Each structure stands twice: as C-alpha cells, then as structure tokens.
C-alpha cells in the first residue's frame, strides 16, 4: 500500500500550499508530491519577466506583475482542471489578490484604477468552471525571524535587497488574511514541527492530517449536496 492509500487521500485531490515568501512552500510542494505521487504546479520565479523590475520599482511594475501572475496561475488552474486533480500547488491564487495586489494598492504603489481593473479580471476568472477550489489549503507559518532567515539563506538578490519592513508588513498581512480566509478548508502547519531537509519522513504526520481533513471536508460537501 502506498502512502496516499495508507492515509486515504483521494487521487483527485487538489492541495494548495500557502504562506509568506520564504516560509517553505516550494520545499513542501516537492515533498508532498513525491510522497503522494501527485503532479506539481510551481510558481516560476526565474522565467518571470517582470519580477526583477518590480523589486526595483514597485510603482512602475506592480500592475504588470499582477496581471502576469494572474495569467500564469489561471493557466495552471486550467491544467489542474483538465487533469482532474491529483496536484500539489505552490501558492494559491487567493494570495495574489488578498495579499500582494491589496498591499500595493493600500501602500500607493498600485493606482486605484489599476487595482479595480485587476480585481474585476480576478473575479471574472475565478467565477468560471476552470476554477476548481482546492480540497485543502495548507498554511505554513513560523516566526518572522525564521522567515527572514530563510529569505536570506535562499539568497535571491532582489529579495535580499528589499527593505525588511516590506517582509514584515507582508508577514503581518498574512496573519490577518489567514484568520479571515474561508474559500476552502485550511490546515495550519508550524514550520518548527517538521524538518524536510534533515528527515524526509517528517512528511508522514502531515500526510495523516491531510487525509483526515480531506475525508472530513468531502463528507461535509456530499452531505451539503444531498440536502
Ligand atoms: N523544512 C525546512 N527546514 C529548513 N529549511 C527549509 C525548510 N523548508 C524550506 N527551507 C529553506 O527555506 C528557503 C525557502 O524555502 P522555499 O521552499 O523556497 O520557500 P517559499 O517557496 O515559501 O518561498 C530555502 O532556502 C529552503 O531550502
Ligand atoms: N502576486 C504577487 N505579487 C508580487 N510578488 C509576488 C506575487 N506572487 C509572488 N510574488 C513574488 C514574491 C517572491 O519574490 C517570488 C516568489 O514567491 P515565493 O513565496 O518565494 O514562492 O514572487
């Protein structure tokens, strides 16, 4: 029996990993996909044509970057839908609007008109049959110092050169966002409770929780359909 069967995780599940920059989403995506033999949907950083410019000049590039991310994520959503699930997704589409676009608008680095255009597009895209809401959103959390250390260690120059206050504001916004999030079920995991770098088996307790959560939420959904 494989790990997916052992933990009763349906093979059409869609699991999305959320959390602030550097917290460990890509690393978790890879570990879960390996353990479950699921496909992955990554956020591509190296090939993003706007990201470097954006970090040099938020005001000039924030709208372009949001549109780019939205298009990329929508293509990924479509792919997940066409495959019929069985995916681990590195970052949710909800974070683009709920964290990044909002933060830049509220800080004056995205204009009101651009923000409204972006939000209208987002709403129109999410209201389509191509948009499967995940079975589960895994929210990774740690202390701000841990997150900052990981950003420094990973060493992307554009992120290292960004003021610490930017990461601190994002960290606080994430806390607030997750406390009010209700688009799909959430599993919160503290990054000090596992260590995928030292011990790959530390993913197993997480699989157990995932299985439990998805079983519960699918039962709840089917009861809602019967009613
Ligand atoms: N469980 C972990 N223990 C220690 N370091 C980790 C762990 N997960 C990720 N890291 C490290 O933290 C940094 C950021 O991780 P990454 O997965 O790229 O984060 P994200 O995708 O959330 O930006 C990387 O250098 C990665 O090797
Ligand atoms: N929607 C976004 N707006 C601005 N910046 C974003 C958005 N989504 C991701 N990013 C940035 C943040 C990081 O520099 C890279 C990759 O994020 P990570 O959390 O490391 O996967 O893209």
PDB file of C-alpha atoms and ligand atoms in Angstrom:
ATOM      1  CA  UNK A   1       0.000   0.000   0.000  1.00  0.00           C
ATOM      2  CA  UNK A   2       1.435   3.414  -0.924  1.00  0.00           C
ATOM      3  CA  UNK A   3       1.370   6.485   1.330  1.00  0.00           C
ATOM      4  CA  UNK A   4      -1.579   8.032  -0.493  1.00  0.00           C
ATOM      5  CA  UNK A   5      -3.701   4.909   0.023  1.00  0.00           C
ATOM      6  CA  UNK A   6      -2.472   4.456   3.599  1.00  0.00           C
ATOM      7  CA  UNK A   7      -3.715   7.926   4.541  1.00  0.00           C
ATOM      8  CA  UNK A   8      -6.921   7.690   2.462  1.00  0.00           C
ATOM      9  CA  UNK A   9      -6.060  10.705   0.336  1.00  0.00           C
ATOM     10  CA  UNK A  10      -8.218  10.647  -2.846  1.00  0.00           C
ATOM     11  CA  UNK A  11      -6.108  10.599  -6.019  1.00  0.00           C
ATOM     12  CA  UNK A  12      -8.023  13.543  -7.497  1.00  0.00           C
ATOM     13  CA  UNK A  13      -7.245  15.826  -4.533  1.00  0.00           C
ATOM     14  CA  UNK A  14      -6.060  19.384  -5.075  1.00  0.00           C
ATOM     15  CA  UNK A  15      -3.856  20.681  -2.282  1.00  0.00           C
ATOM     16  CA  UNK A  16      -2.503  24.201  -2.321  1.00  0.00           C
ATOM     17  CA  UNK A  17       0.367  25.436  -0.160  1.00  0.00           C
ATOM     18  CA  UNK A  18       0.111  28.996   1.117  1.00  0.00           C
ATOM     19  CA  UNK A  19       2.313  31.232   3.222  1.00  0.00           C
ATOM     20  CA  UNK A  20       4.584  34.219   3.083  1.00  0.00           C
ATOM     21  CA  UNK A  21       7.663  34.474   0.867  1.00  0.00           C
ATOM     22  CA  UNK A  22      10.440  32.136   2.011  1.00  0.00           C
ATOM     23  CA  UNK A  23       8.403  30.150   4.539  1.00  0.00           C
ATOM     24  CA  UNK A  24       8.948  26.850   2.675  1.00  0.00           C
ATOM     25  CA  UNK A  25       6.095  26.368   0.184  1.00  0.00           C
ATOM     26  CA  UNK A  26       8.168  25.069  -2.747  1.00  0.00           C
ATOM     27  CA  UNK A  27      10.041  22.660  -0.483  1.00  0.00           C
ATOM     28  CA  UNK A  28       6.757  21.353   0.954  1.00  0.00           C
ATOM     29  CA  UNK A  29       5.198  21.111  -2.526  1.00  0.00           C
ATOM     30  CA  UNK A  30       8.051  18.893  -3.691  1.00  0.00           C
ATOM     31  CA  UNK A  31       7.980  16.675  -0.578  1.00  0.00           C
ATOM     32  CA  UNK A  32       4.210  16.127  -0.681  1.00  0.00           C
ATOM     33  CA  UNK A  33       4.141  15.492  -4.416  1.00  0.00           C
ATOM     34  CA  UNK A  34       6.933  12.905  -4.041  1.00  0.00           C
ATOM     35  CA  UNK A  35       5.195  11.189  -1.165  1.00  0.00           C
ATOM     36  CA  UNK A  36       1.772  11.117  -2.832  1.00  0.00           C
ATOM     37  CA  UNK A  37       2.966  10.684  -6.439  1.00  0.00           C
ATOM     38  CA  UNK A  38       0.998  13.816  -7.323  1.00  0.00           C
ATOM     39  CA  UNK A  39       1.740  16.338 -10.039  1.00  0.00           C
ATOM     40  CA  UNK A  40       3.080  19.778  -9.099  1.00  0.00           C
ATOM     41  CA  UNK A  41       2.157  23.284 -10.064  1.00  0.00           C
ATOM     42  CA  UNK A  42       5.030  25.655  -9.252  1.00  0.00           C
ATOM     43  CA  UNK A  43       5.294  29.387  -9.279  1.00  0.00           C
ATOM     44  CA  UNK A  44       8.079  30.043 -11.810  1.00  0.00           C
ATOM     45  CA  UNK A  45      10.399  32.730 -10.498  1.00  0.00           C
ATOM     46  CA  UNK A  46      13.440  32.553 -12.806  1.00  0.00           C
ATOM     47  CA  UNK A  47      11.413  32.960 -16.012  1.00  0.00           C
ATOM     48  CA  UNK A  48       9.166  35.752 -14.688  1.00  0.00           C
ATOM     49  CA  UNK A  49       9.889  38.724 -16.981  1.00  0.00           C
ATOM     50  CA  UNK A  50       8.612  41.380 -14.534  1.00  0.00           C
ATOM     51  CA  UNK A  51       9.790  40.281 -11.088  1.00  0.00           C
ATOM     52  CA  UNK A  52      13.285  41.830 -11.154  1.00  0.00           C
ATOM     53  CA  UNK A  53      11.943  45.139 -12.497  1.00  0.00           C
ATOM     54  CA  UNK A  54       9.155  45.072  -9.927  1.00  0.00           C
ATOM     55  CA  UNK A  55      11.566  44.862  -6.998  1.00  0.00           C
ATOM     56  CA  UNK A  56      13.460  47.866  -8.432  1.00  0.00           C
ATOM     57  CA  UNK A  57      10.346  49.987  -8.932  1.00  0.00           C
ATOM     58  CA  UNK A  58       7.092  48.810  -7.333  1.00  0.00           C
ATOM     59  CA  UNK A  59       5.021  51.698  -8.637  1.00  0.00           C
ATOM     60  CA  UNK A  60       6.018  51.261 -12.261  1.00  0.00           C
ATOM     61  CA  UNK A  61       5.626  47.472 -12.432  1.00  0.00           C
ATOM     62  CA  UNK A  62       3.093  46.288  -9.833  1.00  0.00           C
ATOM     63  CA  UNK A  63       0.110  46.173 -12.226  1.00  0.00           C
ATOM     64  CA  UNK A  64       2.098  44.409 -14.962  1.00  0.00           C
ATOM     65  CA  UNK A  65       3.359  41.847 -12.468  1.00  0.00           C
ATOM     66  CA  UNK A  66      -0.091  41.137 -11.017  1.00  0.00           C
ATOM     67  CA  UNK A  67      -1.547  40.607 -14.488  1.00  0.00           C
ATOM     68  CA  UNK A  68       1.335  38.290 -15.341  1.00  0.00           C
ATOM     69  CA  UNK A  69       0.890  36.227 -12.149  1.00  0.00           C
ATOM     70  CA  UNK A  70      -2.857  36.061 -12.675  1.00  0.00           C
ATOM     71  CA  UNK A  71      -2.455  34.763 -16.222  1.00  0.00           C
ATOM     72  CA  UNK A  72       0.143  32.197 -15.130  1.00  0.00           C
ATOM     73  CA  UNK A  73      -1.956  30.973 -12.227  1.00  0.00           C
ATOM     74  CA  UNK A  74      -5.055  30.755 -14.338  1.00  0.00           C
ATOM     75  CA  UNK A  75      -3.219  28.596 -16.892  1.00  0.00           C
ATOM     76  CA  UNK A  76      -2.148  26.349 -14.019  1.00  0.00           C
ATOM     77  CA  UNK A  77      -5.739  26.154 -12.704  1.00  0.00           C
ATOM     78  CA  UNK A  78      -6.904  25.144 -16.155  1.00  0.00           C
ATOM     79  CA  UNK A  79      -4.243  22.431 -16.313  1.00  0.00           C
ATOM     80  CA  UNK A  80      -5.275  21.086 -12.890  1.00  0.00           C
ATOM     81  CA  UNK A  81      -8.908  21.029 -14.007  1.00  0.00           C
ATOM     82  CA  UNK A  82      -8.077  19.237 -17.267  1.00  0.00           C
ATOM     83  CA  UNK A  83      -6.040  16.561 -15.459  1.00  0.00           C
ATOM     84  CA  UNK A  84      -8.883  16.042 -12.978  1.00  0.00           C
ATOM     85  CA  UNK A  85      -6.814  16.915  -9.884  1.00  0.00           C
ATOM     86  CA  UNK A  86      -4.013  14.975  -8.217  1.00  0.00           C
ATOM     87  CA  UNK A  87      -1.947  18.156  -7.741  1.00  0.00           C
ATOM     88  CA  UNK A  88       0.092  19.984  -5.147  1.00  0.00           C
ATOM     89  CA  UNK A  89       0.116  23.682  -5.934  1.00  0.00           C
ATOM     90  CA  UNK A  90       2.851  26.074  -4.798  1.00  0.00           C
ATOM     91  CA  UNK A  91       0.916  29.192  -3.644  1.00  0.00           C
ATOM     92  CA  UNK A  92      -2.789  29.855  -4.119  1.00  0.00           C
ATOM     93  CA  UNK A  93      -4.401  32.358  -6.455  1.00  0.00           C
ATOM     94  CA  UNK A  94      -6.128  33.828  -3.374  1.00  0.00           C
ATOM     95  CA  UNK A  95      -2.824  35.210  -2.100  1.00  0.00           C
ATOM     96  CA  UNK A  96      -2.236  37.288  -5.243  1.00  0.00           C
ATOM     97  CA  UNK A  97      -5.337  39.321  -4.604  1.00  0.00           C
ATOM     98  CA  UNK A  98      -5.680  39.002  -0.815  1.00  0.00           C
ATOM     99  CA  UNK A  99      -2.054  39.832  -0.035  1.00  0.00           C
ATOM    100  CA  UNK A 100       0.032  41.253  -2.873  1.00  0.00           C
ATOM    101  CA  UNK A 101      -2.344  43.362  -5.003  1.00  0.00           C
ATOM    102  CA  UNK A 102      -4.090  44.690  -1.891  1.00  0.00           C
ATOM    103  CA  UNK A 103      -0.833  45.572  -0.161  1.00  0.00           C
ATOM    104  CA  UNK A 104       0.483  47.507  -3.160  1.00  0.00           C
ATOM    105  CA  UNK A 105      -2.802  49.322  -3.635  1.00  0.00           C
ATOM    106  CA  UNK A 106      -3.023  50.278   0.045  1.00  0.00           C
ATOM    107  CA  UNK A 107       0.600  51.447   0.054  1.00  0.00           C
ATOM    108  CA  UNK A 108       0.055  53.624  -3.030  1.00  0.00           C
ATOM    109  CA  UNK A 109       2.297  51.550  -5.310  1.00  0.00           C
ATOM    110  CA  UNK A 110      -0.711  50.467  -7.428  1.00  0.00           C
ATOM    111  CA  UNK A 111      -3.277  53.037  -8.592  1.00  0.00           C
ATOM    112  CA  UNK A 112      -6.972  52.755  -7.728  1.00  0.00           C
ATOM    113  CA  UNK A 113      -7.888  52.287 -11.408  1.00  0.00           C
ATOM    114  CA  UNK A 114      -5.299  49.526 -11.875  1.00  0.00           C
ATOM    115  CA  UNK A 115      -6.432  47.821  -8.680  1.00  0.00           C
ATOM    116  CA  UNK A 116     -10.084  47.894  -9.776  1.00  0.00           C
ATOM    117  CA  UNK A 117      -9.194  46.571 -13.234  1.00  0.00           C
ATOM    118  CA  UNK A 118      -7.158  43.801 -11.653  1.00  0.00           C
ATOM    119  CA  UNK A 119      -9.927  42.869  -9.212  1.00  0.00           C
ATOM    120  CA  UNK A 120     -12.561  42.797 -11.975  1.00  0.00           C
ATOM    121  CA  UNK A 121     -10.393  40.462 -14.006  1.00  0.00           C
ATOM    122  CA  UNK A 122      -9.731  38.280 -10.964  1.00  0.00           C
ATOM    123  CA  UNK A 123     -13.456  37.980 -10.178  1.00  0.00           C
ATOM    124  CA  UNK A 124     -14.287  37.124 -13.793  1.00  0.00           C
ATOM    125  CA  UNK A 125     -11.612  34.409 -13.897  1.00  0.00           C
ATOM    126  CA  UNK A 126     -12.487  32.811 -10.589  1.00  0.00           C
ATOM    127  CA  UNK A 127     -16.189  32.562 -11.497  1.00  0.00           C
ATOM    128  CA  UNK A 128     -15.541  30.028 -14.297  1.00  0.00           C
ATOM    129  CA  UNK A 129     -15.784  26.227 -14.325  1.00  0.00           C
ATOM    130  CA  UNK A 130     -11.998  26.177 -14.857  1.00  0.00           C
ATOM    131  CA  UNK A 131     -11.540  27.295 -11.310  1.00  0.00           C
ATOM    132  CA  UNK A 132     -11.521  24.277  -9.027  1.00  0.00           C
ATOM    133  CA  UNK A 133     -11.291  25.377  -5.407  1.00  0.00           C
ATOM    134  CA  UNK A 134      -8.695  23.259  -3.587  1.00  0.00           C
ATOM    135  CA  UNK A 135      -9.738  20.444  -1.262  1.00  0.00           C
ATOM    136  CA  UNK A 136      -7.308  21.849   1.237  1.00  0.00           C
ATOM    137  CA  UNK A 137      -5.113  24.890   1.719  1.00  0.00           C
ATOM    138  CA  UNK A 138      -2.046  24.106   3.823  1.00  0.00           C
ATOM    139  CA  UNK A 139      -0.914  27.287   5.534  1.00  0.00           C
ATOM    140  CA  UNK A 140       2.748  27.263   6.571  1.00  0.00           C
ATOM    141  CA  UNK A 141       3.630  29.528   9.454  1.00  0.00           C
ATOM    142  CA  UNK A 142       6.681  30.368  11.541  1.00  0.00           C
ATOM    143  CA  UNK A 143       8.145  33.331  13.364  1.00  0.00           C
ATOM    144  CA  UNK A 144       9.124  36.425  11.405  1.00  0.00           C
ATOM    145  CA  UNK A 145      12.810  35.815  12.259  1.00  0.00           C
ATOM    146  CA  UNK A 146      12.660  32.272  10.870  1.00  0.00           C
ATOM    147  CA  UNK A 147      11.086  33.505   7.640  1.00  0.00           C
ATOM    148  CA  UNK A 148      13.606  36.319   7.237  1.00  0.00           C
ATOM    149  CA  UNK A 149      16.493  33.924   7.824  1.00  0.00           C
ATOM    150  CA  UNK A 150      15.151  31.643   5.075  1.00  0.00           C
ATOM    151  CA  UNK A 151      14.850  34.544   2.627  1.00  0.00           C
ATOM    152  CA  UNK A 152      18.468  35.470   3.361  1.00  0.00           C
ATOM    153  CA  UNK A 153      19.654  31.859   3.118  1.00  0.00           C
ATOM    154  CA  UNK A 154      17.901  31.214  -0.187  1.00  0.00           C
ATOM    155  CA  UNK A 155      19.739  34.254  -1.471  1.00  0.00           C
ATOM    156  CA  UNK A 156      17.618  35.719  -4.296  1.00  0.00           C
ATOM    157  CA  UNK A 157      19.356  39.110  -4.680  1.00  0.00           C
ATOM    158  CA  UNK A 158      16.129  41.023  -5.469  1.00  0.00           C
ATOM    159  CA  UNK A 159      14.588  39.785  -2.197  1.00  0.00           C
ATOM    160  CA  UNK A 160      17.730  40.326  -0.121  1.00  0.00           C
ATOM    161  CA  UNK A 161      17.896  43.942  -1.352  1.00  0.00           C
ATOM    162  CA  UNK A 162      14.281  44.651  -0.395  1.00  0.00           C
ATOM    163  CA  UNK A 163      13.799  46.508   2.939  1.00  0.00           C
ATOM    164  CA  UNK A 164      12.979  44.267   5.906  1.00  0.00           C
ATOM    165  CA  UNK A 165       9.889  46.426   6.522  1.00  0.00           C
ATOM    166  CA  UNK A 166       8.380  45.029   3.279  1.00  0.00           C
ATOM    167  CA  UNK A 167       8.684  41.434   4.549  1.00  0.00           C
ATOM    168  CA  UNK A 168       7.450  42.425   7.982  1.00  0.00           C
ATOM    169  CA  UNK A 169       4.349  44.080   6.571  1.00  0.00           C
ATOM    170  CA  UNK A 170       3.698  41.040   4.355  1.00  0.00           C
ATOM    171  CA  UNK A 171       4.133  38.704   7.337  1.00  0.00           C
ATOM    172  CA  UNK A 172       1.549  40.667   9.356  1.00  0.00           C
ATOM    173  CA  UNK A 173      -0.861  40.821   6.435  1.00  0.00           C
ATOM    174  CA  UNK A 174      -0.625  37.045   6.027  1.00  0.00           C
ATOM    175  CA  UNK A 175      -1.605  36.520   9.682  1.00  0.00           C
ATOM    176  CA  UNK A 176      -4.646  38.691   9.232  1.00  0.00           C
ATOM    177  CA  UNK A 177      -5.547  37.166   5.855  1.00  0.00           C
ATOM    178  CA  UNK A 178      -5.465  33.550   7.051  1.00  0.00           C
ATOM    179  CA  UNK A 179      -7.553  34.370  10.128  1.00  0.00           C
ATOM    180  CA  UNK A 180     -10.323  35.576   7.814  1.00  0.00           C
ATOM    181  CA  UNK A 181      -9.923  33.086   4.949  1.00  0.00           C
ATOM    182  CA  UNK A 182     -12.910  30.843   4.182  1.00  0.00           C
ATOM    183  CA  UNK A 183     -12.773  29.889   0.463  1.00  0.00           C
ATOM    184  CA  UNK A 184     -11.748  26.281   1.281  1.00  0.00           C
ATOM    185  CA  UNK A 185     -10.678  24.194   4.327  1.00  0.00           C
ATOM    186  CA  UNK A 186      -7.343  25.163   5.944  1.00  0.00           C
ATOM    187  CA  UNK A 187      -4.681  23.085   7.657  1.00  0.00           C
ATOM    188  CA  UNK A 188      -2.173  25.238   9.569  1.00  0.00           C
ATOM    189  CA  UNK A 189       1.307  23.802   9.988  1.00  0.00           C
ATOM    190  CA  UNK A 190       4.105  25.356  12.006  1.00  0.00           C
ATOM    191  CA  UNK A 191       7.480  25.077  10.269  1.00  0.00           C
ATOM    192  CA  UNK A 192       9.188  24.146  13.535  1.00  0.00           C
ATOM    193  CA  UNK A 193       7.073  20.957  13.711  1.00  0.00           C
ATOM    194  CA  UNK A 194       8.805  19.253  10.756  1.00  0.00           C
ATOM    195  CA  UNK A 195      12.168  19.322   9.017  1.00  0.00           C
ATOM    196  CA  UNK A 196      12.094  18.125   5.444  1.00  0.00           C
ATOM    197  CA  UNK A 197      15.782  18.967   4.945  1.00  0.00           C
ATOM    198  CA  UNK A 198      17.066  16.634   7.681  1.00  0.00           C
ATOM    199  CA  UNK A 199      14.384  13.998   7.650  1.00  0.00           C
ATOM    200  CA  UNK A 200      12.098  13.243   4.694  1.00  0.00           C
ATOM    201  CA  UNK A 201       9.935  11.015   6.901  1.00  0.00           C
ATOM    202  CA  UNK A 202       8.752  14.099   8.805  1.00  0.00           C
ATOM    203  CA  UNK A 203       6.227  14.484   5.973  1.00  0.00           C
ATOM    204  CA  UNK A 204       4.268  11.443   7.187  1.00  0.00           C
ATOM    205  CA  UNK A 205       2.446  13.076  10.148  1.00  0.00           C
ATOM    206  CA  UNK A 206       1.457  15.814   7.709  1.00  0.00           C
ATOM    207  CA  UNK A 207       0.005  13.211   5.304  1.00  0.00           C
ATOM    208  CA  UNK A 208      -2.025  11.790   8.143  1.00  0.00           C
ATOM    209  CA  UNK A 209      -3.512  15.214   8.879  1.00  0.00           C
ATOM    210  CA  UNK A 210      -4.184  15.844   5.171  1.00  0.00           C
ATOM    211  CA  UNK A 211      -6.054  12.538   4.832  1.00  0.00           C
ATOM    212  CA  UNK A 212      -8.150  13.294   7.871  1.00  0.00           C
ATOM    213  CA  UNK A 213      -9.012  16.816   6.678  1.00  0.00           C
ATOM    214  CA  UNK A 214      -9.913  15.846   3.115  1.00  0.00           C
ATOM    215  CA  UNK A 215     -12.096  12.958   4.288  1.00  0.00           C
ATOM    216  CA  UNK A 216     -13.934  15.314   6.588  1.00  0.00           C
ATOM    217  CA  UNK A 217     -14.410  18.085   4.048  1.00  0.00           C
ATOM    218  CA  UNK A 218     -15.577  15.716   1.284  1.00  0.00           C
ATOM    219  CA  UNK A 219     -18.103  14.152   3.674  1.00  0.00           C
ATOM    220  CA  UNK A 220     -19.303  17.632   4.550  1.00  0.00           C
ATOM    221  CA  UNK A 221     -19.579  18.593   0.853  1.00  0.00           C
ATOM    222  CA  UNK A 222     -21.537  15.453  -0.061  1.00  0.00           C
ATOM    223  CA  UNK A 223     -23.924  15.981   2.884  1.00  0.00           C
ATOM    224  CA  UNK A 224     -24.497  19.531   1.607  1.00  0.00           C
ATOM    225  CA  UNK A 225     -25.284  18.163  -1.893  1.00  0.00           C
ATOM    226  CA  UNK A 226     -27.810  15.629  -0.526  1.00  0.00           C
ATOM    227  CA  UNK A 227     -29.677  18.316   1.485  1.00  0.00           C
TER     228      UNK A 227
HETATM  229  N1  LIG B   1      11.684  22.468   6.494  1.00  0.00           N
HETATM  230  C1  LIG B   1      12.714  23.259   6.217  1.00  0.00           C
HETATM  231  N2  LIG B   1      13.771  23.308   7.032  1.00  0.00           N
HETATM  232  C2  LIG B   1      14.802  24.114   6.779  1.00  0.00           C
HETATM  233  N3  LIG B   1      14.894  24.916   5.722  1.00  0.00           N
HETATM  234  C3  LIG B   1      13.870  24.919   4.871  1.00  0.00           C
HETATM  235  C4  LIG B   1      12.711  24.092   5.059  1.00  0.00           C
HETATM  236  N4  LIG B   1      11.848  24.322   4.046  1.00  0.00           N
HETATM  237  C5  LIG B   1      12.441  25.245   3.260  1.00  0.00           C
HETATM  238  N5  LIG B   1      13.648  25.585   3.730  1.00  0.00           N
HETATM  239  C6  LIG B   1      14.579  26.539   3.119  1.00  0.00           C
HETATM  240  O1  LIG B   1      13.997  27.843   3.202  1.00  0.00           O
HETATM  241  C7  LIG B   1      14.194  28.560   1.990  1.00  0.00           C
HETATM  242  C8  LIG B   1      12.859  28.965   1.401  1.00  0.00           C
HETATM  243  O2  LIG B   1      12.131  27.794   1.049  1.00  0.00           O
HETATM  244  P1  LIG B   1      11.149  27.764  -0.200  1.00  0.00           P
HETATM  245  O3  LIG B   1      10.552  26.392  -0.217  1.00  0.00           O
HETATM  246  O4  LIG B   1      11.855  28.222  -1.439  1.00  0.00           O
HETATM  247  O5  LIG B   1      10.089  28.853   0.273  1.00  0.00           O
HETATM  248  P2  LIG B   1       8.880  29.522  -0.493  1.00  0.00           P
HETATM  249  O6  LIG B   1       8.542  28.647  -1.664  1.00  0.00           O
HETATM  250  O7  LIG B   1       7.785  29.584   0.533  1.00  0.00           O
HETATM  251  O8  LIG B   1       9.339  30.883  -0.880  1.00  0.00           O
HETATM  252  C9  LIG B   1      15.007  27.658   1.073  1.00  0.00           C
HETATM  253  O9  LIG B   1      16.366  28.008   1.185  1.00  0.00           O
HETATM  254  C10 LIG B   1      14.749  26.266   1.628  1.00  0.00           C
HETATM  255  O10 LIG B   1      15.831  25.387   1.389  1.00  0.00           O
HETATM  256  N1  LIG B   2       1.150  38.271  -6.733  1.00  0.00           N
HETATM  257  C1  LIG B   2       2.415  38.637  -6.455  1.00  0.00           C
HETATM  258  N2  LIG B   2       2.758  39.933  -6.440  1.00  0.00           N
HETATM  259  C2  LIG B   2       4.011  40.325  -6.174  1.00  0.00           C
HETATM  260  N3  LIG B   2       5.016  39.475  -5.939  1.00  0.00           N
HETATM  261  C3  LIG B   2       4.703  38.173  -5.939  1.00  0.00           C
HETATM  262  C4  LIG B   2       3.408  37.686  -6.178  1.00  0.00           C
HETATM  263  N4  LIG B   2       3.438  36.336  -6.091  1.00  0.00           N
HETATM  264  C5  LIG B   2       4.703  36.001  -5.813  1.00  0.00           C
HETATM  265  N5  LIG B   2       5.461  37.106  -5.730  1.00  0.00           N
HETATM  266  C6  LIG B   2       6.907  37.160  -5.541  1.00  0.00           C
HETATM  267  C7  LIG B   2       7.402  37.006  -4.153  1.00  0.00           C
HETATM  268  C8  LIG B   2       8.714  36.299  -4.340  1.00  0.00           C
HETATM  269  O1  LIG B   2       9.761  37.238  -4.585  1.00  0.00           O
HETATM  270  C9  LIG B   2       8.526  35.473  -5.604  1.00  0.00           C
HETATM  271  C10 LIG B   2       8.224  34.021  -5.368  1.00  0.00           C
HETATM  272  O2  LIG B   2       7.466  33.848  -4.197  1.00  0.00           O
HETATM  273  P1  LIG B   2       7.747  32.614  -3.180  1.00  0.00           P
HETATM  274  O3  LIG B   2       6.863  32.911  -1.994  1.00  0.00           O
HETATM  275  O4  LIG B   2       9.202  32.588  -2.870  1.00  0.00           O
HETATM  276  O5  LIG B   2       7.302  31.387  -3.935  1.00  0.00           O
HETATM  277  O6  LIG B   2       7.462  36.072  -6.285  1.00  0.00           O
END
